[in-house]
Short mmCIF file of C-alpha atoms in Angstrom, two decimals:
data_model
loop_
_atom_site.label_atom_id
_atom_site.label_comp_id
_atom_site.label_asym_id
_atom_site.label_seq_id
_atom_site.Cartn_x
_atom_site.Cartn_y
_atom_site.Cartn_z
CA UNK J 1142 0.00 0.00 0.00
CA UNK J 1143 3.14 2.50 0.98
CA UNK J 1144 4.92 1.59 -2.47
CA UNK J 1145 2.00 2.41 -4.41
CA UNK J 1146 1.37 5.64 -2.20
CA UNK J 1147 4.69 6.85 -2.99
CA UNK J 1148 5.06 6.22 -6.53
CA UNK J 1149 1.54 8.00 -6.91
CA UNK J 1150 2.98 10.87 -5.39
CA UNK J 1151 6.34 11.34 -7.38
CA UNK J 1152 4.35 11.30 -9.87
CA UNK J 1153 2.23 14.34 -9.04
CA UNK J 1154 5.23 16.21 -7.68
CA UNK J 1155 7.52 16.37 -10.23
CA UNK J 1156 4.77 16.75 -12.67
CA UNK J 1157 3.29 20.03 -10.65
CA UNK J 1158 6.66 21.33 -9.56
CA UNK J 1159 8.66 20.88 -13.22
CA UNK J 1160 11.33 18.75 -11.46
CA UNK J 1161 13.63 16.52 -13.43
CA UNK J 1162 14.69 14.08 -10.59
CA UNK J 1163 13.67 14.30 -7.15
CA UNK J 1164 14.14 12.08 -3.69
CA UNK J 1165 12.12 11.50 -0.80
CA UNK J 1166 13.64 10.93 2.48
CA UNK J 1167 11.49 9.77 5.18
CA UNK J 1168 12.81 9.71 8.99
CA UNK J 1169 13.20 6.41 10.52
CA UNK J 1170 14.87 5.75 13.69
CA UNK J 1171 16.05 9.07 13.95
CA UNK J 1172 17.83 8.56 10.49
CA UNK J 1173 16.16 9.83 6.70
CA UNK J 1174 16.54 7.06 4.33
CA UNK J 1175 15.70 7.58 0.66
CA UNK J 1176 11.82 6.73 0.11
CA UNK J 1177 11.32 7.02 -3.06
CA UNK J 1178 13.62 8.26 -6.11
CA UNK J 1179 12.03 9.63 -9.44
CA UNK J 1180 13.64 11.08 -12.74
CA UNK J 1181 11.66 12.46 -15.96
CA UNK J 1182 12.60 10.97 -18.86
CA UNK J 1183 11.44 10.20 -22.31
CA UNK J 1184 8.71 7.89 -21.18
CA UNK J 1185 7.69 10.10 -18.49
CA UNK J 1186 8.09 10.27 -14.70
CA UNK J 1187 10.18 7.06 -14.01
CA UNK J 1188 10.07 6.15 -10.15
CA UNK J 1189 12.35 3.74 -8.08
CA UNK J 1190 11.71 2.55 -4.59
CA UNK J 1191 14.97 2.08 -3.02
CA UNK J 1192 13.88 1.90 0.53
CA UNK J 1193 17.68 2.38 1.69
CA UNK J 1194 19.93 4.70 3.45
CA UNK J 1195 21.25 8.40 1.76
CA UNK J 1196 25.05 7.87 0.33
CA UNK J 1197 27.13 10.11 -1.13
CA UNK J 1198 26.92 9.03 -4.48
CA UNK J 1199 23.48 9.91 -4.52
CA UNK J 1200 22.20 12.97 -6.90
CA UNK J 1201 21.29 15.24 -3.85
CA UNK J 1202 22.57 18.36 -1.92
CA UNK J 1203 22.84 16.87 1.28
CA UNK J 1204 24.20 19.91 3.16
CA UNK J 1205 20.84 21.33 2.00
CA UNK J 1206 18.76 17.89 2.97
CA UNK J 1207 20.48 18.08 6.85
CA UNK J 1208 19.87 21.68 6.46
CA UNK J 1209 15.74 21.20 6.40
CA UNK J 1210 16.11 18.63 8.70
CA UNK J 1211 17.79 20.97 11.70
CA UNK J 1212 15.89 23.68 10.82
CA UNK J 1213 12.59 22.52 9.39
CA UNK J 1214 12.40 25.36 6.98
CA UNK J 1215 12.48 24.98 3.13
CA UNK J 1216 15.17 25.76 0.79
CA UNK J 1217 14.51 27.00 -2.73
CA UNK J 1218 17.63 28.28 -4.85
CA UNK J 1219 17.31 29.62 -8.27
CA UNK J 1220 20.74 29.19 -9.18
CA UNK J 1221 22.41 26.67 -7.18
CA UNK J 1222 25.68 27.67 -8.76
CA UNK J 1223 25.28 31.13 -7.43
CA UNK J 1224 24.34 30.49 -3.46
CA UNK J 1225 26.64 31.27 -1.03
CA UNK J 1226 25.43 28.97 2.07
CA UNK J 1227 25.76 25.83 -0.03
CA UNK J 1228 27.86 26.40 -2.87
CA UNK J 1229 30.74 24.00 -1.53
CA UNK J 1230 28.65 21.14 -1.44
CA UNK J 1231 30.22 18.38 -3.43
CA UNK J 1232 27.14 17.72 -5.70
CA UNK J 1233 26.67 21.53 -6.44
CA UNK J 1234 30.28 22.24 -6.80
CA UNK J 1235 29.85 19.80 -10.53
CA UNK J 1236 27.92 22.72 -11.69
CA UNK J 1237 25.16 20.86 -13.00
CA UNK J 1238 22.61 21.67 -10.74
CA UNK J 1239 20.26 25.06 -11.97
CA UNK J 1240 17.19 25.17 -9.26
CA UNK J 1241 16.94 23.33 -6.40
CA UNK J 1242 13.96 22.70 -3.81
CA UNK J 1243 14.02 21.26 -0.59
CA UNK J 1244 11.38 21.24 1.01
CA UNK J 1245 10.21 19.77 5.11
CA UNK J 1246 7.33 17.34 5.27
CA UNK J 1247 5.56 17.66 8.88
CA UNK J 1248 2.64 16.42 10.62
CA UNK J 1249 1.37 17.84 14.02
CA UNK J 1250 4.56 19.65 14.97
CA UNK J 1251 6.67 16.53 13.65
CA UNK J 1252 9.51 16.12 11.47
CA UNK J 1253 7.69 13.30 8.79
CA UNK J 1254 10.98 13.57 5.87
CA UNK J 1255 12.22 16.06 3.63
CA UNK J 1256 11.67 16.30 0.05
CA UNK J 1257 14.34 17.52 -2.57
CA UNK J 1258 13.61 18.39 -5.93
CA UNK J 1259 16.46 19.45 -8.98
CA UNK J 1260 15.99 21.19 -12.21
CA UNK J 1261 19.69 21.08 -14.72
CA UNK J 1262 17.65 22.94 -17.65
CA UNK J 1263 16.86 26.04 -16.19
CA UNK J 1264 17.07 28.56 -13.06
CA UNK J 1265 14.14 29.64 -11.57
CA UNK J 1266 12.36 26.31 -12.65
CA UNK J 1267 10.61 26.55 -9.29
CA UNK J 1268 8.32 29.18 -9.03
CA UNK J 1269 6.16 29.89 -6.03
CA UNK J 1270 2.63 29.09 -7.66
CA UNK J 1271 4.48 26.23 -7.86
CA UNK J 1272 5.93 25.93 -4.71
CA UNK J 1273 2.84 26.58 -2.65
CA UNK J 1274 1.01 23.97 -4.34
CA UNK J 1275 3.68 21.71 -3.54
CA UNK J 1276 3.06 22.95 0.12
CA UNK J 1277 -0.13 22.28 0.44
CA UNK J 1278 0.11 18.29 -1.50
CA UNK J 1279 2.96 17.51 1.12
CA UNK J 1280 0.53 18.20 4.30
CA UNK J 1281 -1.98 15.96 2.51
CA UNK J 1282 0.66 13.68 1.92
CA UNK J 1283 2.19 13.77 5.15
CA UNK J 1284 -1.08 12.67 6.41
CA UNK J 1285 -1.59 9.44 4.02
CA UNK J 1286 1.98 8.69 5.04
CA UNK J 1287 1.14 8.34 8.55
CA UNK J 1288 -2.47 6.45 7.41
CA UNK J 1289 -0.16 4.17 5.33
CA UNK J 1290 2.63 3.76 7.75
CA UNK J 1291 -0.08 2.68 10.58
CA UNK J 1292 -1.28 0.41 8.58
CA UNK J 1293 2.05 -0.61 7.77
CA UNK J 1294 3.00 -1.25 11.24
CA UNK J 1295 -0.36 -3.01 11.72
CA UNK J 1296 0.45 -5.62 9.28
CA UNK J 1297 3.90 -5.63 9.99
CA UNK J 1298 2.40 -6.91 13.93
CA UNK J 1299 -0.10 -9.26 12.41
CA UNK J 1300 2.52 -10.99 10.35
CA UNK J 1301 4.80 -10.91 13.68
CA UNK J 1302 2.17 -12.09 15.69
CA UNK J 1303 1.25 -15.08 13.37
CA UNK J 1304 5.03 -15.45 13.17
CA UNK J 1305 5.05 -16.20 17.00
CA UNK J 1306 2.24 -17.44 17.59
CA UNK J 1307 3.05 -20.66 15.09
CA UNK J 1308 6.76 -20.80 16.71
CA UNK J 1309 4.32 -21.35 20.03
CA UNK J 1310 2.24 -24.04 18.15
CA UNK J 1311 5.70 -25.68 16.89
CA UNK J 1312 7.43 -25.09 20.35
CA UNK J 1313 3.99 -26.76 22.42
CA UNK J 1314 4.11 -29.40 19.65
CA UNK J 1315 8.29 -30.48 20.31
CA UNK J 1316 7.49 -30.47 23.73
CA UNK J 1317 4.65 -32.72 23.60
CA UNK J 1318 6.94 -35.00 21.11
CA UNK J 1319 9.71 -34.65 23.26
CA UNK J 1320 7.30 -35.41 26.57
CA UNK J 1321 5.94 -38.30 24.62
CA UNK J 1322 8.75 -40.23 23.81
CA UNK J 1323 10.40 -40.03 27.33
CA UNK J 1324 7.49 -41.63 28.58
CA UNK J 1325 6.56 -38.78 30.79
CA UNK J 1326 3.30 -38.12 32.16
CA UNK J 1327 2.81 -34.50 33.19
CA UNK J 1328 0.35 -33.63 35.88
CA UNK J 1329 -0.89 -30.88 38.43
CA UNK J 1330 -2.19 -30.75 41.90
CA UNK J 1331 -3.69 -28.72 43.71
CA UNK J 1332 -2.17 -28.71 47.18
CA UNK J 1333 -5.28 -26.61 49.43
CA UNK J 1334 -8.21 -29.07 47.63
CA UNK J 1335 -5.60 -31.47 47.61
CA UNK J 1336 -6.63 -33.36 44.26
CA UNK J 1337 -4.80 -33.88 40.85
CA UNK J 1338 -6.14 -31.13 38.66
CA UNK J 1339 -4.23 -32.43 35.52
CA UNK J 1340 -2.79 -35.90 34.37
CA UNK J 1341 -1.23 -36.12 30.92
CA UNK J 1342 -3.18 -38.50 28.80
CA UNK J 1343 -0.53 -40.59 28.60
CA UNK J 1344 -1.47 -42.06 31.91
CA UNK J 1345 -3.74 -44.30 30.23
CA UNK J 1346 -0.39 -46.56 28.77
CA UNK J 1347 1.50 -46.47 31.58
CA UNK J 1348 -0.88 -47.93 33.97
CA UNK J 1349 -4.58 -48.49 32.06
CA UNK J 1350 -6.75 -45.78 34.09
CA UNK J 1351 -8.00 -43.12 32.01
CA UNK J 1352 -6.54 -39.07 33.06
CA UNK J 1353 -10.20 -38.62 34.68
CA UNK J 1354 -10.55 -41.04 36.77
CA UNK J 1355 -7.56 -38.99 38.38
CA UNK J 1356 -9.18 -35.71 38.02
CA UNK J 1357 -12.61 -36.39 38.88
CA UNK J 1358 -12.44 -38.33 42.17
CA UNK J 1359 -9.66 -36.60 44.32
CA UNK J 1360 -9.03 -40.06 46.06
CA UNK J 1361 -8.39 -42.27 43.13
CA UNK J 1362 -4.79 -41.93 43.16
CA UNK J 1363 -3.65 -42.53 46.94
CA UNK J 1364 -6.57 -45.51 46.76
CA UNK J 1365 -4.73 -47.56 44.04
CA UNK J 1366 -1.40 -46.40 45.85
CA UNK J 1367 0.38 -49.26 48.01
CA UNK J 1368 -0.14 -49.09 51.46
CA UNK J 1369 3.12 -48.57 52.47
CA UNK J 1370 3.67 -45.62 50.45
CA UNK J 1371 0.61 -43.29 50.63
CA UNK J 1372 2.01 -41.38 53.24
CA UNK J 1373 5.09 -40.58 51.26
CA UNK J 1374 2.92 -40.04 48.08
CA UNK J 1375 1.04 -37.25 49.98
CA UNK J 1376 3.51 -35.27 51.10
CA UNK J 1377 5.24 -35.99 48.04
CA UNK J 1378 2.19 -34.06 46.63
CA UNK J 1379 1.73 -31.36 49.66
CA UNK J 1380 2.44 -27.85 50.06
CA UNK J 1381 5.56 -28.70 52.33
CA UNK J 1382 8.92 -27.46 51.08
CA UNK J 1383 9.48 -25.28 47.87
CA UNK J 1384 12.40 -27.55 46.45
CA UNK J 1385 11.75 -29.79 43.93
CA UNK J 1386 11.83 -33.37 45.33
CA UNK J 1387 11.38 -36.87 44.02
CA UNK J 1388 9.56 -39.76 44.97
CA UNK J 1389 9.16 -43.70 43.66
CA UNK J 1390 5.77 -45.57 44.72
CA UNK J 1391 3.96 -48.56 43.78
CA UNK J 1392 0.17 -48.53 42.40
CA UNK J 1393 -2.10 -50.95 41.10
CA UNK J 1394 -2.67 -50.88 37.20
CA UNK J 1395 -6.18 -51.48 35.50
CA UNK J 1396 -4.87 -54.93 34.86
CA UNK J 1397 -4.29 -55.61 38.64
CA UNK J 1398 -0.33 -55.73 38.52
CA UNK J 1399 1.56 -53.60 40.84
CA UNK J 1400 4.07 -51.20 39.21
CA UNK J 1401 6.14 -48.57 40.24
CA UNK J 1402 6.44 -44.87 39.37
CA UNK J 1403 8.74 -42.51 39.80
CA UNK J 1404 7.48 -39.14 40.32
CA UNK J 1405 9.34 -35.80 39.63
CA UNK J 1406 8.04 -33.11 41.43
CA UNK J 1407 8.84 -29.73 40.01
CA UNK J 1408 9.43 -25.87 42.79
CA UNK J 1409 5.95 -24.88 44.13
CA UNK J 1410 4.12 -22.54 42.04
CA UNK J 1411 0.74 -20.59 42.43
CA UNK J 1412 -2.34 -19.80 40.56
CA UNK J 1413 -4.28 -17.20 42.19
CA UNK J 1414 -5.33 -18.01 45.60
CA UNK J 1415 -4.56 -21.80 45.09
CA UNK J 1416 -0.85 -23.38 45.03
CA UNK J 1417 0.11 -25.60 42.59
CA UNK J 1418 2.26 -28.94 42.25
CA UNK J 1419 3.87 -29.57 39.05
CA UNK J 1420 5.61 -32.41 37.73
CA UNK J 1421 6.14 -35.72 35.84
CA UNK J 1422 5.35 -39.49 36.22
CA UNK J 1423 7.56 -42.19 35.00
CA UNK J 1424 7.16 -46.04 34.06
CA UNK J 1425 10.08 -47.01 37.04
CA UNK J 1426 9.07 -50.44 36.86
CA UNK J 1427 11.74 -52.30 34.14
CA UNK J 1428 14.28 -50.83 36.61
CA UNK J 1429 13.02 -51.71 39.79
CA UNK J 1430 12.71 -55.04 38.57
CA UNK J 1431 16.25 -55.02 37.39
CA UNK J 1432 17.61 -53.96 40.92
CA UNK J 1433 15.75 -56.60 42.66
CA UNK J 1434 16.94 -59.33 40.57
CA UNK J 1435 20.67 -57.80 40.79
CA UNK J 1436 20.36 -57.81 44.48
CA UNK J 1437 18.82 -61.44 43.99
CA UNK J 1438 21.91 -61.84 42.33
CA UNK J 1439 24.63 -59.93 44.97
CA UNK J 1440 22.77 -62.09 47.46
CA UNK J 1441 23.55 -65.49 45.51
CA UNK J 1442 27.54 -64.32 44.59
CA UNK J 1443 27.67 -63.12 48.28
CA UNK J 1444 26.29 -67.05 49.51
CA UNK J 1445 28.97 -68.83 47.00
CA UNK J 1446 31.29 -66.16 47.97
CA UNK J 1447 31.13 -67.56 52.20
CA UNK J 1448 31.02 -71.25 50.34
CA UNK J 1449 33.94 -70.93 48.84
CA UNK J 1450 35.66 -69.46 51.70
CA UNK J 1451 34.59 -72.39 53.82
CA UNK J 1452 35.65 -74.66 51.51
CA UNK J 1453 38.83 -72.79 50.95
CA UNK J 1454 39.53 -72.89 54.48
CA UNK J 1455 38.04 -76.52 56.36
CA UNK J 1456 38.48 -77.15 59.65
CA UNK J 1457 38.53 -80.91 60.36
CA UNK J 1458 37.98 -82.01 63.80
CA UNK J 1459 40.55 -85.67 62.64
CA UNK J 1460 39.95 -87.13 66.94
CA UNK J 1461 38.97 -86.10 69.44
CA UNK J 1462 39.94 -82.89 70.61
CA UNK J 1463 41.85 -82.48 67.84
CA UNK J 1464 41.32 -80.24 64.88
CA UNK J 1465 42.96 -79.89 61.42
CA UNK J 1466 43.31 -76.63 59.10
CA UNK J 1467 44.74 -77.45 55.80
CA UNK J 1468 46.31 -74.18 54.24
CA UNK J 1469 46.46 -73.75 50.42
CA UNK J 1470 48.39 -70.83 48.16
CA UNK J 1471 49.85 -67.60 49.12
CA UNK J 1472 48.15 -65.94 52.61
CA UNK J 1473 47.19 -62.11 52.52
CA UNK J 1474 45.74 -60.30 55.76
CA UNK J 1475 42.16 -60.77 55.30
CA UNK J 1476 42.64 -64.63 54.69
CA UNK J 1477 44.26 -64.83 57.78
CA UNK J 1478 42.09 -62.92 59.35
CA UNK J 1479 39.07 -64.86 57.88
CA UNK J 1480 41.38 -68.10 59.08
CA UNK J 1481 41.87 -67.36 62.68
CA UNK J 1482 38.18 -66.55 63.21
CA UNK J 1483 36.93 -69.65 61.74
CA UNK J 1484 39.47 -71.73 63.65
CA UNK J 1485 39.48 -69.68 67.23
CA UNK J 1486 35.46 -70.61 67.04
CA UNK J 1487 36.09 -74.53 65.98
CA UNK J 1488 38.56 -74.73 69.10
CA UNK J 1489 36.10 -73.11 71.60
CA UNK J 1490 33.02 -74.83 69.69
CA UNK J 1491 35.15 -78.70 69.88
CA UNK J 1492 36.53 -77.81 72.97
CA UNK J 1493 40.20 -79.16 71.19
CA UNK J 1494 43.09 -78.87 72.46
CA UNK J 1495 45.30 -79.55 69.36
CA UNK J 1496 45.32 -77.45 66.40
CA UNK J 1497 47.05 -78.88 63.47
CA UNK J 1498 47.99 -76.28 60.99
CA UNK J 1499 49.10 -78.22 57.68
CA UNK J 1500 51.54 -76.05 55.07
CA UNK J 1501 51.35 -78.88 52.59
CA UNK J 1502 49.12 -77.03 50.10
CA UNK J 1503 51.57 -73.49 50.68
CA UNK J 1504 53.84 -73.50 47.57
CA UNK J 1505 55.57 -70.34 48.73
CA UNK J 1506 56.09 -68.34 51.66
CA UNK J 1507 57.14 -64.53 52.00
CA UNK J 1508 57.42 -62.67 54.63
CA UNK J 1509 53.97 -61.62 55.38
CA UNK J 1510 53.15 -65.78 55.24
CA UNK J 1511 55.15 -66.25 57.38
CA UNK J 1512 53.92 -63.69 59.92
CA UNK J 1513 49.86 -64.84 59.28
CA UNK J 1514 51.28 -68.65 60.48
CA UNK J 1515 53.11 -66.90 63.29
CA UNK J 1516 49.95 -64.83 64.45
CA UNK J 1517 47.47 -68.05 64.00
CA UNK J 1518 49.75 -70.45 66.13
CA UNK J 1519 49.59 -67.73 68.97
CA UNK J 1520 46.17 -67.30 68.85
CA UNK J 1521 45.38 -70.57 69.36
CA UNK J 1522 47.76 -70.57 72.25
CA UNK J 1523 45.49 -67.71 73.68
CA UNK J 1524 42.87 -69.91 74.07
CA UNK J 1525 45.21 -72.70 76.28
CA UNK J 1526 45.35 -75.21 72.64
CA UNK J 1527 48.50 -75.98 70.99
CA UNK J 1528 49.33 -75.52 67.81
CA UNK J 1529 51.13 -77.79 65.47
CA UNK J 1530 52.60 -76.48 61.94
CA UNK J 1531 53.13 -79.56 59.91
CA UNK J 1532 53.70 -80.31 56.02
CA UNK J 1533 56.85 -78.04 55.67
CA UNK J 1534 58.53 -78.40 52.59
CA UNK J 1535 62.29 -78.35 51.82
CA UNK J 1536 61.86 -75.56 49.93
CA UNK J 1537 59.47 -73.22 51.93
CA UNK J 1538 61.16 -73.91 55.41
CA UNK J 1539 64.85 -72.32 53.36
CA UNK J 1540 62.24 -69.73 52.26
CA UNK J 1541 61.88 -69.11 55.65
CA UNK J 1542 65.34 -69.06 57.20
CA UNK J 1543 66.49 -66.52 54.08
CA UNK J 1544 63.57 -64.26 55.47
CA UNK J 1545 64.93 -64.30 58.88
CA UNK J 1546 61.57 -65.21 59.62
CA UNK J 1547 62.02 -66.46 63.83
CA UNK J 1548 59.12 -69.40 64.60
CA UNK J 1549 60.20 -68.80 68.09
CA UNK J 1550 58.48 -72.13 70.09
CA UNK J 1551 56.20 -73.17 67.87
CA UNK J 1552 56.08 -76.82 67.54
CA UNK J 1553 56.75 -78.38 64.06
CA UNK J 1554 56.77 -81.84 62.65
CA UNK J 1555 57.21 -83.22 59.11
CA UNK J 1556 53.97 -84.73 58.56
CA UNK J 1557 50.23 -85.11 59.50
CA UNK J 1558 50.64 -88.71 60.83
CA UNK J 1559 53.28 -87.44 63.22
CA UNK J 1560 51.22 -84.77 64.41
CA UNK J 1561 48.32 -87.19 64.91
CA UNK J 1562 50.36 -89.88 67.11
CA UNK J 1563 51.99 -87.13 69.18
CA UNK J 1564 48.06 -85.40 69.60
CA UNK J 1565 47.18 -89.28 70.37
CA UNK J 1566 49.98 -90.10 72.88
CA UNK J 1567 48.30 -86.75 74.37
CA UNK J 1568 45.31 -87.86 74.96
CA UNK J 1569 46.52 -90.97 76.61
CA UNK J 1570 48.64 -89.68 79.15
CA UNK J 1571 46.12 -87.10 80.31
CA UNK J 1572 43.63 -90.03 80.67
CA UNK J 1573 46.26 -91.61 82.81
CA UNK J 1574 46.65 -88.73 85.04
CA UNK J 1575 42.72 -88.87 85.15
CA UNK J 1576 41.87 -85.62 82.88
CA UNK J 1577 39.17 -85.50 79.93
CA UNK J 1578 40.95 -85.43 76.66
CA UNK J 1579 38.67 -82.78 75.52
CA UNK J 1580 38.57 -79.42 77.05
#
């Protein structure tokens, strides 16, 4: 509507005024830009719409244009070669220039843009019939500038507002896409009636209940709720605390199985009067399944873990009052830990009062071996038994002398049959002297 406004009235202007090329500038953001640019030619008045900013290669005075513009009064020389005030100015100083007209458009007290006409043929081209006709078609102009320029703006809105309003329909429809396929479920509560006010429809495929059975009865929710976890559920969905909190609970599907959902609650909000819960549901119940069967699993390692051990370290009760601990490999601290315990509870269980400790199974010894055999022969002493270290190699007993390892008084033999007789021979003596071979 503007384009056609302005080539309709360059046009009329240089027809009226006996212009040969003319510009008008129109004030935008504080800064004229060129309009509208017109030249008569052979065919007639020949208008262009640049819709850009004044440079200097343009055909204009534009010491006279910023001239109108700071002083809002109109310029009309009759031989530009010939005026003082402007005569410097680089597009006059070429000479071609005979009349000029510049001319201030206002409206109600306001700078609208400045028109600026040229005539090369003639001085005096101008005249002021002329000129106040040209007067009075700029303040009807200036006015169906402002008409057009409203209605510019107005469709200049629309087509923003459209433009955001379908980035708000494209935004709403990534986040339901993007809500969707994590398999959330949005809802809201209100926490003074203290009911769900919203539930996603996606509700209905995670656990079979339609969103209104959540909405309409205000109980629905904590009634297919376990037991066990209402409470938590309801404060999960209460007015206490601000921070956003989360909470994992089991409910009953339509279907009857039980299946757990992990809730996402989202900071407190209010509408109006009433404050508001927001937040998300998820299907928790593939992962809750998986963490019971890995702790089914822990639990099962854990049992064949203590097997092992046992069977790792037996403790043989071979007579009476006599019991056996066959050692295998290389020792560390916590199997000689785990060793002492299990055979300081066989001697007080068995009441023995011999504790063979066999080294056949120990292919080498270090120091720290040495010290866990050292340490598990004492402790047995603690608790009035004696032990026996049998089954030492060639090998591992120079093993032990090069490690300056001292065995001090512990009592060693070379084998288990040895050990046995003398544990035998024992017994026998201290049923002579009329004492229990036991404890």
């Amino acid at each position: 509507m503007q384009d056609k406004l302005l080539s309709s009235l360059m046009h009329i202007v240089l027809e009226h005024a006996g212009a040969q090329n003319g510009h008008l500038l129109l004030l935008e953001r504080e800064r004229l830009v060129i309009a509208a640019g017109a030249r008569t030619g052979e065919q007639g008045v020949e208008v262009t719409l640049p819709a850009r900013q004044v440079a200097a290669d343009d055909e204009l005075a534009l010491s006279i244009v910023q001239y109108v513009r700071r002083t809002r009064e109109q310029v009309l020389l009759t031989d530009a070669r010939a005026s003082p005030l402007f005569a410097a100015d680089p597009h006059l100083a070429r000479g071609q220039v005979r009349s000029v007209l510049c001319v201030p458009i206002v409206r109600s007290g306001a700078l609208v843009g400045v028109l600026y006409l040229e005539n090369n043929w003639m001085s005096g081209a101008f005249t002021p019939q002329r000129t106040a006709v040209l007067e009075l078609l700029l303040t009807q102009a200036a006015i169906s500038l402002a008409v057009s320029s409203l209605y510019g703006d107005l469709a200049r809105e629309n087509r923003e507002r459209k433009q955001v309003e379908q980035g708000l329909r494209e935004s709403e429809e990534r986040m339901r896409q993007l809500v969707e396929s994590a398999g959330a479920v949005p809802w809201e509560a209100d926490v003074a009636a203290g009911r769900l006010t919203y539930v996603g429809p996606q509700i209905a495929g995670l656990l079979g209940h339609g969103s209104d059975r959540f909405t309409g009865d205000p109980g629905f929710l904590a009634g297919i709720t376990h037991a066990a976890d209402r409470e938590a559920l309801a404060l999960h969905l209460s007015a206490s605390g601000g921070e956003a909190r989360e909470l994992e609970f089991r409910v009953r599907a339509e279907d009857g199985e039980e299946l757990w959902v992990h809730s996402i609650r989202a900071a407190h909000k209010a509408r109006g009067d009433s404050p508001l819960r927001r937040g998300f549901f998820f299907d928790a119940t593939a992962r809750k399944r998986t963490e019971a069967s890995l702790r089914d699993k822990l639990d099962i390692i854990a049992a064949q873990q203590e097997a092992i051990r046992q069977l790792s370290t037996p403790i043989i009760e071979v007579w009476e009052g006599v019991v056996l601990m066959p050692l295998f490999g290389t020792i560390d601290s916590s199997q000689a830990l785990r060793m002492q315990e299990l055979l300081l509870d066989a001697i007080g269980r068995l009441r023995a009062r011999f504790a063979i400790i066999d080294l056949t199974g120990v292919e080498v010894v270090d120091t720290g071996t040495a010290q866990h055999i050292i340490g598990l022969v004492r402790a047995v002493q603690l608790l009035g038994a004696r032990g026996i270290v049998v089954g030492v190699r060639a090998d591992v007993a120079s093993s032990i002398i090069s490690l300056g390892v001292e065995l001090g008084r512990i009592a060693t033999l070379a084998t288990l049959r040895e050990a046995l007789l003398q544990c035998m021979q024992a017994a026998v003596q201290r049923r002579k002297a009329g004492q229990p071979s036991g404890g």
